[in-house]
Coordinates of C-alpha atoms and ligand atoms in Angstrom, one line a residue:
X194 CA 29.7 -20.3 24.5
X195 CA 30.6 -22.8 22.0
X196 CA 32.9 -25.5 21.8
X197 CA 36.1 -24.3 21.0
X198 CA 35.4 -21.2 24.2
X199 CA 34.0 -18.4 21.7
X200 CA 30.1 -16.9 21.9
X201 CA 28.6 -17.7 19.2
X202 CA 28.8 -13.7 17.8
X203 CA 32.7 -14.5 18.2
X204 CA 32.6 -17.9 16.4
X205 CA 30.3 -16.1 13.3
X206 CA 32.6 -12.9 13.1
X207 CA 35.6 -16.1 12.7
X208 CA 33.3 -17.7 9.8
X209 CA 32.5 -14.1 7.9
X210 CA 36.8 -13.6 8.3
X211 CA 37.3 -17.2 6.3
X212 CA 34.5 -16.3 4.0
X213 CA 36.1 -12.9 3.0
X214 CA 39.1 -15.1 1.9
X215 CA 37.3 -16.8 -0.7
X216 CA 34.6 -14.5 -1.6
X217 CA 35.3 -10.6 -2.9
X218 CA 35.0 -7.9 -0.2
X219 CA 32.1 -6.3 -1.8
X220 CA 30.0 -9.5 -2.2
X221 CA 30.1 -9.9 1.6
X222 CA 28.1 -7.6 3.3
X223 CA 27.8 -7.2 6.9
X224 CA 25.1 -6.1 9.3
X225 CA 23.3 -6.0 5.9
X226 CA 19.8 -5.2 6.7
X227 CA 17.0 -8.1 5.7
X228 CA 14.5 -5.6 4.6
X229 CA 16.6 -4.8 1.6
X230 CA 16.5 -8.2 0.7
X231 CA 12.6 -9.5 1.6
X232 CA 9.8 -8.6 -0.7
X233 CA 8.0 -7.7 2.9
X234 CA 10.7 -4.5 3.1
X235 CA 10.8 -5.6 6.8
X236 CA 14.0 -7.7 9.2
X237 CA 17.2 -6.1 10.9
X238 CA 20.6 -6.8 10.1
X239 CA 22.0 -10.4 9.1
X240 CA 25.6 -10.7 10.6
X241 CA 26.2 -10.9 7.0
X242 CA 24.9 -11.6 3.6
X243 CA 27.0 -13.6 1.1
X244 CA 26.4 -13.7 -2.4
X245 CA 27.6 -16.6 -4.5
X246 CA 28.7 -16.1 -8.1
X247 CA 29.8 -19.7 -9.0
X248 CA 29.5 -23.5 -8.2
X249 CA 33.3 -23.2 -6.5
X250 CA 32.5 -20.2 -4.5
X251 CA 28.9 -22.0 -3.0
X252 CA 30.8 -24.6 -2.3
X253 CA 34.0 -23.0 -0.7
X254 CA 31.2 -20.8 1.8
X255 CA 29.1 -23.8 2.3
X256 CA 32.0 -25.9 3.2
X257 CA 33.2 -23.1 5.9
X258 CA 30.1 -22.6 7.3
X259 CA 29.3 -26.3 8.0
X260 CA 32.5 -26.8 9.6
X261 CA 31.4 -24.0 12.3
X262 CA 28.3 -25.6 13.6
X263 CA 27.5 -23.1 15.8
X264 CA 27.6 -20.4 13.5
X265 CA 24.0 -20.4 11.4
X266 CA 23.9 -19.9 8.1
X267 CA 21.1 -20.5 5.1
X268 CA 20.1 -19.8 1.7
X269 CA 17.5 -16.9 0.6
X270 CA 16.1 -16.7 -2.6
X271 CA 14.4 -13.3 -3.5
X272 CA 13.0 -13.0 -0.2
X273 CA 9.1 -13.0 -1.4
X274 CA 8.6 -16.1 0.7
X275 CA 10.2 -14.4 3.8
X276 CA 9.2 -12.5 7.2
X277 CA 12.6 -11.6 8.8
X278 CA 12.9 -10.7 12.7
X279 CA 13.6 -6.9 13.6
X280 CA 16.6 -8.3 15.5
X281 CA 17.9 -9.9 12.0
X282 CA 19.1 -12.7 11.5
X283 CA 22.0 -14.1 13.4
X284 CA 24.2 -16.0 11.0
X285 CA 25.4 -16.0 7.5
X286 CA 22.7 -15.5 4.8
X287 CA 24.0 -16.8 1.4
X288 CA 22.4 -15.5 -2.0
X289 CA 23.4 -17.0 -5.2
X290 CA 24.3 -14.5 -8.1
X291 CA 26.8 -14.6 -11.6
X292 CA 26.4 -17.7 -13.2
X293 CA 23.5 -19.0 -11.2
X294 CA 21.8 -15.8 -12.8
X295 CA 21.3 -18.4 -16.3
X296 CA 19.0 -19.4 -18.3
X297 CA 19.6 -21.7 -21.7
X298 CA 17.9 -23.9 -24.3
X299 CA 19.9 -27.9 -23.3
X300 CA 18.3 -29.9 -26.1
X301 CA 15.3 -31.5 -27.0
X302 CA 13.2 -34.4 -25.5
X303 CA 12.3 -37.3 -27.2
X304 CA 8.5 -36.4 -27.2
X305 CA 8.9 -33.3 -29.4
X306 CA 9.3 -30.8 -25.9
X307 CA 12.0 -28.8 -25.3
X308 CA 14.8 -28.7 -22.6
X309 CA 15.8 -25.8 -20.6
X310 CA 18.1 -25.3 -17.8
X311 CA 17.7 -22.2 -15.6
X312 CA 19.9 -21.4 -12.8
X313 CA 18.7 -20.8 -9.5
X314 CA 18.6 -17.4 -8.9
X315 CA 16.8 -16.5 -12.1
X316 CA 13.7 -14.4 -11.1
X317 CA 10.3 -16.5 -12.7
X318 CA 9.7 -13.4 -14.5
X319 CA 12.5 -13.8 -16.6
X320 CA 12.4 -17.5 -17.1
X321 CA 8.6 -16.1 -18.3
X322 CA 10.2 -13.5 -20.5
X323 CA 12.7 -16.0 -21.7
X324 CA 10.1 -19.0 -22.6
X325 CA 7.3 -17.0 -24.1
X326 CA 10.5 -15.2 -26.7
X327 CA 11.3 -18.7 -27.7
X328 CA 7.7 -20.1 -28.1
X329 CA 7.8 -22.4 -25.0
X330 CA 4.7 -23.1 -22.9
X331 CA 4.3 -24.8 -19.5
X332 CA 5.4 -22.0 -17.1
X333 CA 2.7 -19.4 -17.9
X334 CA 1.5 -20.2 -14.1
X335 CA 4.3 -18.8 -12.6
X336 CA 5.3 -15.1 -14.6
X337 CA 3.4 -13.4 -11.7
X338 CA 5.2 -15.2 -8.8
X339 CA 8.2 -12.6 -7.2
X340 CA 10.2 -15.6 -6.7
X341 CA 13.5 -17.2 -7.8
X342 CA 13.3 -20.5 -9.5
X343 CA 15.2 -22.0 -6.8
X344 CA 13.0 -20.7 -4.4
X345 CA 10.2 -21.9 -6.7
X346 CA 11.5 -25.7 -6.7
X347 CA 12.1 -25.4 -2.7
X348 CA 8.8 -24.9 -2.0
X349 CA 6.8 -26.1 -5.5
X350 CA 5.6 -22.6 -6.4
X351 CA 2.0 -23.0 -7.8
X352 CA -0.7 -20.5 -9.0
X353 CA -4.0 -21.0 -11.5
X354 CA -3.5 -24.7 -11.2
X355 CA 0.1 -24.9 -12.5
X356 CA 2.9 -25.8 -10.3
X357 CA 6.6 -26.5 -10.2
X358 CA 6.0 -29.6 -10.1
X359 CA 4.5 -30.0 -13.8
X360 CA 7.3 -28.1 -15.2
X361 CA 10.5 -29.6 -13.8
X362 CA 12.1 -32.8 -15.1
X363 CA 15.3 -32.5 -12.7
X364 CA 17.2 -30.3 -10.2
X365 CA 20.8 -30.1 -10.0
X366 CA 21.7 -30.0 -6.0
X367 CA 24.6 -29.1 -4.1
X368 CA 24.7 -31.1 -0.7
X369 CA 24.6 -29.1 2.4
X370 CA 28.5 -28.7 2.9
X371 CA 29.4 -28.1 -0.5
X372 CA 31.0 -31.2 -1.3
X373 CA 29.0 -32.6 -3.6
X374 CA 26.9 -32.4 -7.0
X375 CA 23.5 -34.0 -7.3
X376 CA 21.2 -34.7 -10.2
X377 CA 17.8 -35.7 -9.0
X378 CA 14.7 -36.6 -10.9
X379 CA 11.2 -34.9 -10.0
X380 CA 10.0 -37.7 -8.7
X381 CA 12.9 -37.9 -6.3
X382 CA 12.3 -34.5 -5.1
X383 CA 9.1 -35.3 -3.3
X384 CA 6.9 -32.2 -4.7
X385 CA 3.5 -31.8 -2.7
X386 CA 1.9 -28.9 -1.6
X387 CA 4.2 -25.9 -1.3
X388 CA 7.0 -28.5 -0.1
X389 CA 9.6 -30.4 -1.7
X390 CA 12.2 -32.4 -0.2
X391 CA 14.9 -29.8 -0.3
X392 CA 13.8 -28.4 2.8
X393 CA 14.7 -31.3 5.4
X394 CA 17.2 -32.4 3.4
X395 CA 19.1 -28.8 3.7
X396 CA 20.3 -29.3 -0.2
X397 CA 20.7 -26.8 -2.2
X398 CA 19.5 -25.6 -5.7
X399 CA 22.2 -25.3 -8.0
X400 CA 19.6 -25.0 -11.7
X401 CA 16.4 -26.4 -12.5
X402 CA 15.9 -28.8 -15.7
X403 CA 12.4 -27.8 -17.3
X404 CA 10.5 -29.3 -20.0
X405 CA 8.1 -27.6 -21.9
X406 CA 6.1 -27.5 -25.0
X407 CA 6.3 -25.5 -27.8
X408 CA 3.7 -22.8 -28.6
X409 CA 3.1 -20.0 -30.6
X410 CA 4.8 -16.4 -28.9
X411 CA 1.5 -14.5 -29.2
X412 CA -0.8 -17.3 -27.5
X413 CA 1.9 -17.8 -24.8
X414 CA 2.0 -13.9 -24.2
X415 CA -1.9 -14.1 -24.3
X416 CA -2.3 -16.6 -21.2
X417 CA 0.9 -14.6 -18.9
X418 CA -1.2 -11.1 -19.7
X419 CA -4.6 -12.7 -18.4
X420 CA -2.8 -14.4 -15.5
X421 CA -1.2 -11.0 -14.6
X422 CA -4.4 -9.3 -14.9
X423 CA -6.5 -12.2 -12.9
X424 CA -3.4 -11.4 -10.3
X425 CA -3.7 -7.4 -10.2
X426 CA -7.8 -7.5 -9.6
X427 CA -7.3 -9.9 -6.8
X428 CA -4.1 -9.1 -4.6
X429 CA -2.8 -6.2 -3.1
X430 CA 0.1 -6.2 -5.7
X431 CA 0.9 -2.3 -4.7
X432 CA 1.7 -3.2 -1.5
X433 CA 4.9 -5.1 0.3
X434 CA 3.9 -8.6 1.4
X435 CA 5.0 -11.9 1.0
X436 CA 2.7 -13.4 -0.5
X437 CA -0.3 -15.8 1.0
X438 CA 0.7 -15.4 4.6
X439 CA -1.2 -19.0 5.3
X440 CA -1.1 -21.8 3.2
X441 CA -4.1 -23.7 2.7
X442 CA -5.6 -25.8 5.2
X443 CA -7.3 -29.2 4.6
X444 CA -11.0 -28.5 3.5
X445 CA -10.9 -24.8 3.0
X446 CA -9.1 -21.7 1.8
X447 CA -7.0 -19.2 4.3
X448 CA -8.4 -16.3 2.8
X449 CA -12.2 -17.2 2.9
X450 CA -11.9 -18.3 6.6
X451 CA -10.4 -15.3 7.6
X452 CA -12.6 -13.0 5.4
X453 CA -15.6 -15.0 7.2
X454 CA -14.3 -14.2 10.6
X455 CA -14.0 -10.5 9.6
X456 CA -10.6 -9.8 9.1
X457 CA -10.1 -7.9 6.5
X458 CA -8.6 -4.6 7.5
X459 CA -7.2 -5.8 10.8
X460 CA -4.3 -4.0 11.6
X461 CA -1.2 -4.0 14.2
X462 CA 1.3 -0.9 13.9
X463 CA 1.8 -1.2 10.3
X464 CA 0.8 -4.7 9.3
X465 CA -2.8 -4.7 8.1
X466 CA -5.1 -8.0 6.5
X467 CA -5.4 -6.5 3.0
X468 CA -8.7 -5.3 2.0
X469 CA -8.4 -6.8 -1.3
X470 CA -7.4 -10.5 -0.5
X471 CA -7.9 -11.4 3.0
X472 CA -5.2 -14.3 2.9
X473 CA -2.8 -11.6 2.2
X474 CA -1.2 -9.7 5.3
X475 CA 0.9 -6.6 3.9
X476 CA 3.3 -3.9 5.1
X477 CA 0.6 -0.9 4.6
X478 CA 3.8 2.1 5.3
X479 CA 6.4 1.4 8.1
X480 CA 5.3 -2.4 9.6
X481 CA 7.7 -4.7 11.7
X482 CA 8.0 -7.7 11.9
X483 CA 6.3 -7.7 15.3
X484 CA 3.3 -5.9 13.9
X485 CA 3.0 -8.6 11.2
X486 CA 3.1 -11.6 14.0
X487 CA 0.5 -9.5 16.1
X488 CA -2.1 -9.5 13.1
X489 CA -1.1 -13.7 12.5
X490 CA -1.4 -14.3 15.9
X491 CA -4.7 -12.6 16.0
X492 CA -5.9 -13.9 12.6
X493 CA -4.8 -17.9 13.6
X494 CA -7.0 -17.5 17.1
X495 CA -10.0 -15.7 15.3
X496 CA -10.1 -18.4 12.5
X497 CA -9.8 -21.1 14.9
X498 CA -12.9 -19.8 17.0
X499 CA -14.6 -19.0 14.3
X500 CA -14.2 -22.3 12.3
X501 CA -12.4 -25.0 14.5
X502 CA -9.2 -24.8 12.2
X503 CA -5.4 -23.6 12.9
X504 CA -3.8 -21.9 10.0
X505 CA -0.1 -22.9 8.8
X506 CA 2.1 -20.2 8.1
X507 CA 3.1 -20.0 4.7
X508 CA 5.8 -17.2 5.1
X509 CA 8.7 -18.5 6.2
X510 CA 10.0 -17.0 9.7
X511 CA 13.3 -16.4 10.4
X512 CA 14.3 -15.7 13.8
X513 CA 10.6 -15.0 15.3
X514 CA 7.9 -17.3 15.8
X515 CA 4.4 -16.8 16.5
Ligands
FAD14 C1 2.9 -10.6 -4.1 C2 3.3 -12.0 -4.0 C3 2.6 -13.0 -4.7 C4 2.9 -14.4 -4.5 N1 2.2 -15.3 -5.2 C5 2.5 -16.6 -5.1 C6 1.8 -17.6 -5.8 O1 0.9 -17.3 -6.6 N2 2.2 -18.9 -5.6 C7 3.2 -19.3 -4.8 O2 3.5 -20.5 -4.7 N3 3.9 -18.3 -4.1 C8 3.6 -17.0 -4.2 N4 4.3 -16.1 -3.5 C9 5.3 -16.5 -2.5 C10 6.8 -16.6 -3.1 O3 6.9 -15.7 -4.2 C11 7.1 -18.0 -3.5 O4 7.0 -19.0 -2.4 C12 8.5 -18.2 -4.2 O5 8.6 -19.4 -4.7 C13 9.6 -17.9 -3.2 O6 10.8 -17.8 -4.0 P1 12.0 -16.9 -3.4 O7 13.1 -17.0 -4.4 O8 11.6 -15.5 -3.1 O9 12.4 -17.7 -2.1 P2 12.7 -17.1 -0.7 O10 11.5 -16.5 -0.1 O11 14.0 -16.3 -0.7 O12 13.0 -18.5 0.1 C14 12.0 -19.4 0.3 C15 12.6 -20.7 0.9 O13 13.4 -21.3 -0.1 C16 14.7 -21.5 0.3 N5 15.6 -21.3 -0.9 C17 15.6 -20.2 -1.7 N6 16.5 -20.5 -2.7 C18 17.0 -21.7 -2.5 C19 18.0 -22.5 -3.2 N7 18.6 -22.1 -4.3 N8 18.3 -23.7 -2.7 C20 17.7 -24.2 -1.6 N9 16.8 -23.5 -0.9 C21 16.4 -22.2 -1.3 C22 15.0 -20.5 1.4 O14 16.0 -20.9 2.3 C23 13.6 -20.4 2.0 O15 13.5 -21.4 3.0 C24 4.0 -14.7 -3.6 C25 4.7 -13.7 -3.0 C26 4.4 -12.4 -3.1 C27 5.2 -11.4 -2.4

């Protein structure tokens, strides 16, 4: 029971009602099922999922959801970075589409680079596509990721030694209850490894500054093509997953610790350690998120016998733990 005497279920069904009065009946879906939306193609039903088309309309849901505390609510990107529960998620997911779907040329810098501002929800494959057609170099790193730049600047996307980081000069923020506009530097965003400062301060990512260089096209095109093909050897790109399902722990890699303790090809259910890249766990046909837990739960407890250290998630969980 909450404060003012609804369950929480009553107090959320309230916030998707006020929502649907400022946002289009078709861009609020209910009981819309997570595994739609997650590049894992597993998660049950969020009470709803929002999507945003402008600055007004954020701020308008953000501003109803914070004032019902005890309904939850949060952002999701493309879902690449996500393992959702097979009970869902219960609260208000909020996707940002329409104008936030934007990517432009802003000017030049006073060292000869260039200045481009990309909204949040662009995929990095088209801010790719978009940089290498107008000779712009700097992101190359990134055209594999499956990732929206916001997403990206959440948790400092990197890959081949690039990462967000390098790339961004600021991000435009909107604080946590939509009723403000932020512009903060890079350095201001605290970038470190696969975190930034967005995520404890609950701000969100309205568009991304960039700087880049200029290059020519064909050399630009050159460096995403041997990326992509670097990426298709190694990972199990034919399979859903979200990604690295560990990050990186202090004095080794996830994938080689849990390669050495014999992991690859572990499977729960439908969640398997892929063959290819052992610091990659992927749906292999049918997985839950349960199965995919089982196999982390077994991979962090084999590692740690094995070699003394506890793997971090990488993959964010929402609504499970392990
Ligand atoms: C096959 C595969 C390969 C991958 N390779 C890499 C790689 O090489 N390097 C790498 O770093 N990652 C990699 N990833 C992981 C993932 O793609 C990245 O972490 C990506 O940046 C996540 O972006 P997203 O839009 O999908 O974010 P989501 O997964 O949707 O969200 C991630 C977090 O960001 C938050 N968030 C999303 N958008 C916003 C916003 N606008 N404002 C505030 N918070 C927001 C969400 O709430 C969530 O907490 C890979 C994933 C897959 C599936």
């Amino acid at each position: 029971m909450t404060g003012n005497g609804l369950s929480i279920k009553e107090t959320t069904a309230k916030v998707i009602e006020e929502i649907r009065r400022v946002i289009p009946a078709d861009r609020v879906l209910k009981d819309e099922l997570m595994s739609a939306h997650t590049s894992f193609r597993i998660g049950g039903p969020a009470d709803a999922l929002v999507i945003c088309s402008t600055e007004e309309e954020l701020a308008a849901v953000l501003g109803i959801c914070t004032s019902h505390p005890d309904a939850e609510h949060m952002l999701i990107g493309n879902g690449s970075n996500f393992l959702v529960s097979d009970d869902g998620y219960p609260g208000i997911m909020i996707k940002l589409g329409g104008d936030f779907d934007s990517i432009s040329i802003v000017g030049d810098a006073d060292d000869g680079d260039v200045m481009v501002r990309a909204g949040a929800a662009k995929f990095l494959s088209g801010v790719s596509a978009y940089l290498t057609e107008h000779g712009l170099s700097g992101m190359e790193f990134a055209s594999g990721i499956p990732g929206s730049i916001g997403g990206a600047v959440f948790m400092n996307a990197g890959a081949y030694g690039g990462e967000m980081k390098d790339v961004v000069s600021s991000v435009r923020l909107m604080r946590p209850d939509g009723s403000e506009i932020l512009e903060m530097s890079a350095d201001e965003m605290d970038f470190g490894y696969r975190h930034s400062m967005v995520e404890e301060s609950g701000l969100i990512v309205v568009s991304v500054l960039l700087k880049l260089s200029r290059d020519d096209p064909a050399e630009i095109v050159a460096r995403v093509h041997e990326l992509q093909e670097r990426r298709n050897s190694k990972q199990p790109v034919n399979y859903p997953s979200a990604g690295s399902t560990f990050k990186r722990p202090v004095g080794g890699f996830a994938a080689a610790l849990i390669d050495e303790a014999g992991l690859k090809g572990y499977r729960c259910g439908g969640a398997m350690v892929s063959e290819k890249h052992a610091g990659f766990v992927i749906n292999a046909g049918g997985a839950t998120a349960e199965d995919v837990l089982s196999v982390m739960r077994h991979v962090r407890e084999k590692v740690y016998e094995n070699s003394g250290i506890i793997l971090e998630p990488e993959v964010r969980l929402i609504n499970c733990k392990l």
